[in-house]
XYZ file of C-alpha atoms in Angstrom:
433
model
C 11.877 -33.327 103.713
C 14.264 -33.679 100.792
C 16.884 -30.921 100.735
C 15.991 -29.465 97.316
C 12.266 -29.510 98.132
C 13.080 -27.794 101.443
C 14.729 -24.861 99.709
C 12.221 -24.721 96.866
C 9.556 -24.306 99.552
C 11.571 -21.455 101.057
C 11.846 -19.825 97.630
C 8.093 -20.214 97.084
C 7.436 -18.362 100.335
C 9.605 -15.452 99.166
C 7.687 -15.229 95.871
C 4.247 -15.480 97.524
C 5.277 -12.843 100.078
C 6.313 -10.449 97.306
C 3.051 -10.922 95.413
C 0.970 -10.562 98.577
C 2.718 -7.355 99.593
C 2.220 -5.784 96.181
C -1.471 -6.750 96.018
C -2.026 -5.432 99.540
C -0.392 -2.126 98.624
C -2.618 -1.861 95.532
C -5.878 -2.469 97.398
C -5.275 -0.857 100.774
C -4.287 2.600 99.478
C -2.383 3.190 102.696
C 0.182 5.931 103.144
C 3.021 3.498 102.438
C 5.544 4.152 99.730
C 6.568 1.222 97.560
C 10.161 1.712 98.726
C 9.154 1.328 102.377
C 7.087 -1.759 101.602
C 9.962 -3.324 99.678
C 12.378 -2.734 102.566
C 9.916 -4.464 104.908
C 9.618 -7.311 102.410
C 13.418 -7.711 102.277
C 13.748 -7.839 106.064
C 10.942 -10.403 106.404
C 12.440 -12.448 103.565
C 15.871 -12.494 105.198
C 14.271 -13.607 108.458
C 12.497 -16.461 106.657
C 15.762 -17.474 105.019
C 17.403 -17.732 108.446
C 14.506 -19.881 109.634
C 14.951 -22.211 106.646
C 18.670 -22.867 107.101
C 20.709 -26.010 106.628
C 24.060 -26.791 108.213
C 26.585 -28.628 106.047
C 28.425 -31.279 107.965
C 32.163 -30.760 108.194
C 32.059 -26.948 108.124
C 30.302 -24.764 110.667
C 28.259 -22.842 108.084
C 24.484 -22.254 108.148
C 23.415 -22.323 104.543
C 20.180 -20.681 103.320
C 18.717 -18.580 100.534
C 19.486 -15.227 102.118
C 21.591 -14.268 99.081
C 18.338 -14.011 97.088
C 16.741 -11.007 98.898
C 20.211 -9.602 99.654
C 21.268 -9.391 95.987
C 17.877 -8.127 94.751
C 17.669 -5.435 97.442
C 21.306 -4.420 96.992
C 21.106 -3.997 93.216
C 17.603 -2.564 92.848
C 17.603 -0.278 95.897
C 21.260 0.224 96.818
C 20.660 -1.237 100.292
C 23.693 -3.526 100.326
C 25.349 -2.189 103.505
C 22.038 -2.042 105.396
C 21.004 -5.595 104.432
C 24.511 -6.923 105.107
C 24.429 -5.374 108.591
C 21.062 -7.018 109.252
C 22.379 -10.407 108.103
C 25.495 -10.072 110.270
C 23.391 -9.084 113.281
C 21.060 -12.065 112.982
C 23.981 -14.438 112.244
C 25.768 -13.114 115.315
C 22.862 -14.171 117.535
C 23.311 -17.719 116.226
C 26.931 -17.812 117.383
C 30.267 -16.103 116.822
C 32.110 -18.840 114.966
C 33.723 -19.599 111.622
C 30.366 -19.265 109.867
C 29.839 -15.809 111.355
C 33.204 -14.495 110.189
C 32.717 -15.945 106.713
C 29.336 -14.162 106.612
C 31.012 -10.875 107.551
C 33.662 -11.408 104.847
C 31.334 -12.375 102.017
C 28.381 -10.098 102.675
C 30.509 -7.143 103.758
C 32.593 -7.289 100.573
C 29.677 -7.848 98.206
C 27.597 -5.181 99.994
C 30.179 -2.502 99.174
C 30.503 -3.796 95.605
C 26.732 -3.829 94.973
C 26.324 -0.421 96.609
C 28.847 1.063 94.165
C 27.404 -0.554 91.034
C 23.713 -0.076 91.907
C 23.414 3.322 90.096
C 24.974 1.813 86.980
C 22.745 -1.250 87.306
C 19.527 0.804 87.445
C 20.365 2.500 84.129
C 20.323 -0.825 82.281
C 17.270 -2.215 80.490
C 14.952 -4.591 82.409
C 16.264 -7.615 80.512
C 19.884 -6.647 81.204
C 19.129 -6.123 84.896
C 17.587 -9.584 85.237
C 20.473 -11.299 83.435
C 23.040 -9.345 85.441
C 21.328 -10.276 88.744
C 21.314 -13.952 87.822
C 24.955 -13.836 86.682
C 26.149 -12.091 89.852
C 24.266 -14.606 92.011
C 25.875 -17.517 90.173
C 29.321 -15.925 90.575
C 28.717 -15.252 94.280
C 27.597 -18.866 94.830
C 30.453 -20.279 92.768
C 33.011 -18.371 94.833
C 31.413 -19.675 98.045
C 31.549 -23.303 96.932
C 35.335 -23.024 96.503
C 36.288 -20.863 99.472
C 34.133 -22.850 101.895
C 35.608 -26.107 100.609
C 32.265 -27.589 99.556
C 33.779 -29.132 96.435
C 36.385 -30.918 98.542
C 34.074 -32.359 101.182
C 33.713 -36.120 100.769
C 30.012 -36.024 101.501
C 29.263 -33.089 99.150
C 26.479 -34.156 96.909
C 25.021 -32.903 93.679
C 22.009 -31.671 95.659
C 24.082 -29.204 97.683
C 25.823 -27.896 94.579
C 22.441 -27.737 92.825
C 21.115 -25.490 95.598
C 24.180 -23.262 95.464
C 24.540 -22.963 91.688
C 20.982 -23.407 90.408
C 18.243 -22.700 92.949
C 19.726 -19.406 94.166
C 20.310 -17.920 90.672
C 16.830 -19.096 89.591
C 15.329 -17.514 92.727
C 17.029 -14.187 92.038
C 15.898 -14.374 88.408
C 12.248 -15.001 89.328
C 12.116 -12.288 91.979
C 13.950 -9.828 89.708
C 11.396 -10.525 86.980
C 8.520 -9.881 89.398
C 10.175 -6.661 90.596
C 10.553 -5.513 86.979
C 6.850 -6.198 86.361
C 5.942 -4.211 89.478
C 8.162 -1.313 88.365
C 6.550 -1.395 84.921
C 3.072 -1.407 86.479
C 3.883 1.583 88.697
C 5.403 3.542 85.802
C 2.412 2.759 83.575
C 0.018 3.958 86.259
C 2.014 7.145 86.752
C 2.021 7.835 83.010
C -1.726 7.214 82.869
C -2.362 9.583 85.770
C -0.129 12.218 84.209
C -1.924 11.814 80.888
C -5.298 12.214 82.597
C -4.118 15.324 84.423
C -2.832 16.841 81.182
C -6.097 15.977 79.466
C -8.032 17.606 82.301
C -5.893 20.751 82.037
C -6.419 20.875 78.270
C -10.170 20.490 78.638
C -10.234 23.069 81.391
C -8.235 25.481 79.249
C -10.612 24.936 76.341
C -13.606 25.574 78.608
C -12.190 28.780 80.046
C -11.012 30.001 76.650
C -14.438 29.335 75.129
C -16.391 30.950 77.954
C -14.184 34.039 78.171
C -13.794 34.561 74.438
C -17.557 34.861 73.853
C -18.251 37.805 76.217
C -14.974 39.499 75.242
C -15.887 39.228 71.548
C -19.255 40.817 72.270
C -17.636 43.550 74.372
C -15.078 44.329 71.655
C -17.876 44.596 69.091
C -19.792 47.132 71.141
C -16.597 49.080 71.916
C -16.127 49.455 68.172
C -19.701 50.717 67.887
C -19.037 53.268 70.623
C -16.218 54.709 68.502
C -18.856 55.981 66.084
C -19.396 59.673 66.855
C -22.892 59.577 65.378
C -24.229 57.179 68.028
C -27.123 58.481 70.118
C -26.831 59.047 73.854
C -29.476 56.393 74.516
C -27.599 53.754 72.484
C -24.347 54.851 74.082
C -25.674 54.037 77.574
C -27.231 50.794 76.331
C -23.989 49.641 74.743
C -22.010 50.460 77.888
C -24.477 48.405 79.924
C -24.015 45.433 77.577
C -20.212 45.730 77.754
C -20.361 45.835 81.556
C -22.537 42.715 81.723
C -20.297 40.797 79.316
C -17.166 41.705 81.276
C -18.887 40.572 84.475
C -19.694 37.285 82.760
C -16.007 36.795 81.876
C -14.995 37.699 85.438
C -17.450 35.135 86.821
C -15.880 32.359 84.721
C -12.406 33.303 85.973
C -13.613 33.386 89.588
C -15.208 29.950 89.258
C -11.948 28.571 87.921
C -9.982 30.152 90.774
C -12.402 28.653 93.298
C -11.895 25.241 91.727
C -8.119 25.428 91.429
C -7.682 26.770 94.978
C -10.392 25.259 97.187
C -8.264 25.530 100.307
C -10.286 26.679 103.303
C -8.055 28.895 105.409
C -10.438 29.541 108.296
C -12.724 26.860 109.703
C -15.538 27.737 112.081
C -18.524 25.927 113.616
C -21.596 26.220 111.385
C -25.159 25.582 112.551
C -26.504 23.730 109.535
C -30.141 24.739 110.047
C -29.313 28.448 110.214
C -27.031 28.387 107.171
C -29.600 26.492 105.102
C -32.290 29.016 106.052
C -30.088 31.813 104.741
C -29.495 30.039 101.431
C -33.169 29.092 101.007
C -34.201 32.704 101.671
C -31.633 33.904 99.136
C -33.067 31.643 96.434
C -36.738 32.449 97.057
C -36.972 35.012 94.215
C -35.515 32.557 91.714
C -37.822 29.802 92.962
C -40.814 32.118 92.604
C -39.850 33.030 89.067
C -39.689 29.315 88.133
C -42.885 28.324 90.044
C -40.920 26.079 92.388
C -42.147 25.108 95.859
C -39.384 24.813 98.468
C -39.912 22.367 101.335
C -37.465 22.665 104.257
C -37.144 19.861 106.845
C -34.402 20.748 109.313
C -33.237 19.047 112.506
C -32.110 21.460 115.197
C -28.711 21.684 116.797
C -26.652 20.079 114.026
C -23.190 21.600 113.617
C -20.335 21.062 111.187
C -16.991 22.769 110.679
C -16.241 24.781 107.563
C -16.037 28.140 105.816
C -19.397 29.928 105.844
C -18.949 31.764 102.540
C -17.771 28.675 100.653
C -20.467 26.538 102.269
C -23.096 29.007 101.045
C -21.527 29.039 97.583
C -21.662 25.249 97.458
C -25.350 25.079 98.441
C -26.367 27.945 96.161
C -24.746 26.254 93.162
C -26.609 22.981 93.744
C -29.970 24.581 94.542
C -29.779 26.906 91.532
C -29.072 23.919 89.284
C -32.014 22.092 90.888
C -34.381 25.000 90.257
C -33.153 25.339 86.662
C -33.813 21.608 86.195
C -37.529 22.321 86.817
C -38.426 24.802 84.033
C -42.128 23.958 84.368
C -42.200 24.196 88.133
C -41.851 21.520 90.783
C -40.727 20.902 94.348
C -37.301 21.439 95.849
C -36.846 19.609 99.152
C -34.019 20.563 101.485
C -33.622 18.170 104.414
C -31.058 17.310 107.065
C -30.330 13.971 108.722
C -27.975 13.056 111.567
C -26.005 10.148 112.955
C -23.773 10.229 116.038
C -20.804 11.215 113.867
C -22.159 12.785 110.668
C -24.595 15.372 109.359
C -26.214 14.858 105.953
C -27.893 17.483 103.783
C -30.330 16.216 101.146
C -31.262 18.494 98.241
C -33.934 16.849 96.111
C -35.715 18.200 93.038
C -38.482 16.858 90.836
C -36.831 17.954 87.624
C -35.717 16.239 84.454
C -33.186 13.956 86.189
C -29.946 12.515 84.818
C -28.740 9.268 83.320
C -26.236 7.058 85.146
C -23.486 8.231 82.778
C -24.262 11.876 83.535
C -24.193 11.228 87.280
C -20.860 9.421 86.960
C -19.292 12.284 85.028
C -20.373 15.035 87.423
C -17.347 17.004 88.565
C -15.286 16.280 85.452
C -13.585 19.250 83.784
C -15.646 20.828 81.012
C -18.610 18.530 81.535
C -22.036 20.049 82.047
C -25.522 18.594 81.816
C -26.585 21.951 80.364
C -24.733 21.285 77.120
C -23.255 24.341 75.452
C -24.900 26.606 78.039
C -22.660 25.440 80.871
C -18.969 24.982 81.581
C -19.184 22.450 84.394
C -17.048 24.740 86.564
C -19.857 25.319 89.064
C -20.258 21.660 90.003
C -16.475 21.215 90.031
C -16.258 24.022 92.586
C -18.897 22.247 94.689
C -16.925 19.008 94.714
C -13.714 20.866 95.600
C -15.314 22.725 98.508
C -16.919 19.599 99.932
C -13.601 17.727 99.787
C -11.860 20.643 101.504
C -14.447 20.434 104.315
C -13.787 16.681 104.688
C -17.214 15.863 103.278
C -18.557 13.517 100.627
C -21.175 13.785 97.875
C -23.563 11.058 96.771
C -25.916 11.625 93.836
C -29.076 9.690 93.017
C -31.031 10.498 89.879
C -33.602 9.069 87.489
C -34.785 10.486 84.207
C -38.164 12.180 84.634
C -38.137 11.657 88.418
C -35.565 14.167 89.602
C -32.198 14.245 91.330
C -31.044 14.032 94.943
C -27.701 15.385 96.148
C -26.614 14.012 99.542
C -23.825 15.928 101.282
C -22.293 14.249 104.337
C -19.981 16.085 106.752
C -18.365 15.162 110.094
C -20.569 16.330 112.953
C -19.458 18.791 115.622
C -22.564 18.254 117.777
C -21.578 17.249 121.350
C -24.585 14.988 121.770
C -26.853 13.120 119.429
C -30.608 12.927 119.877
C -32.524 9.860 118.829
C -34.962 10.399 115.952
C -37.942 10.222 118.323
C -36.410 12.961 120.507
C -35.216 15.185 117.673
C -37.189 18.343 117.238
C -37.817 18.959 113.564
C -39.265 22.037 111.943
C -40.974 21.736 108.632
C -41.560 24.803 106.608
C -43.108 25.076 103.180
C -42.524 28.074 101.016
C -45.172 27.814 98.334
C -44.535 30.159 95.497
C -46.968 30.374 92.664
């Protein structure tokens, strides 16, 4: 293979490796920091550069493109001494000779230099950083061509000088440009996430302010009425009752927000799903009766999950209350459990008005409620927070006019799993007219 093509191929591998690593980090969502991934990339790149080496006749020097990852890593991450030590270690395995000692001299000296100027380098603009990287690489290569005597070798060709003075600076320039694009992409994503968080906080603040201001305004109005000495005893008691209810309404909004902002579950305990669902269904019977809703319970026995009983009840009550309210003219609320060897699913299905795809997608967003001005959206946000804290997931299926199904899936604590044919199921219908 022609010498220039040989090293261009090596450079192409370094570029493809950088792109592949970044794309993998974007899609995998692993617990890897970009810094850790870049260090791994630099070490692999240096190893590849040692594989693609070329020995110049007349001097015992193994020439490769290892300056490319070395300079980029030293300037952008301040890893000069670490990368230089790695290069010296690998070069030492290839033989302790003139080439090894020249490697120690060059890379040791430039490692200290790059380590000192890296903080200054990172404060420059992206364009300045790229130009500086290319310039330093050219200077480094130019110094090597003189001190190693390449210019004076009778067989030295334009190709060798081209690799030293052109390919290496171009390689550093290309990789520096890619690194700058990656940095820009990461910063843009961080700004977007920060903007979304601020927007969520603003919307949440507006929701809480709106929901608390209304009952407090009403309470203040009736307090002013109570200051009238001519008010009757009957009206006095009535006004106090209204003030109490409005203050409770404001307290409920604050409590819902606190539950959302701090969903941490401090004490986890085994929960028998069937028993907990029975408690919640029994609790909601009066509301179901008032709305002419029939509750159908289909529970498998022996299913256990781990969680906080009070928060688990709160989560189920919120969803079932919303389901009952979605059936103002009556209907059927089905509560069912399903099991796999590793999970327990709870299905809560109503025959109410249903939701559009956009409404389903936006469930759990701050200050979004399918009830319009009558709701704050805090209740469903609390549900999502609790389920996440219990290591569960939520899947919602809905169709306008057909109803909505909430599917909660939690890790199972059951020691054994019964096949569907062997599973004892109890079906209970609570028909309320």
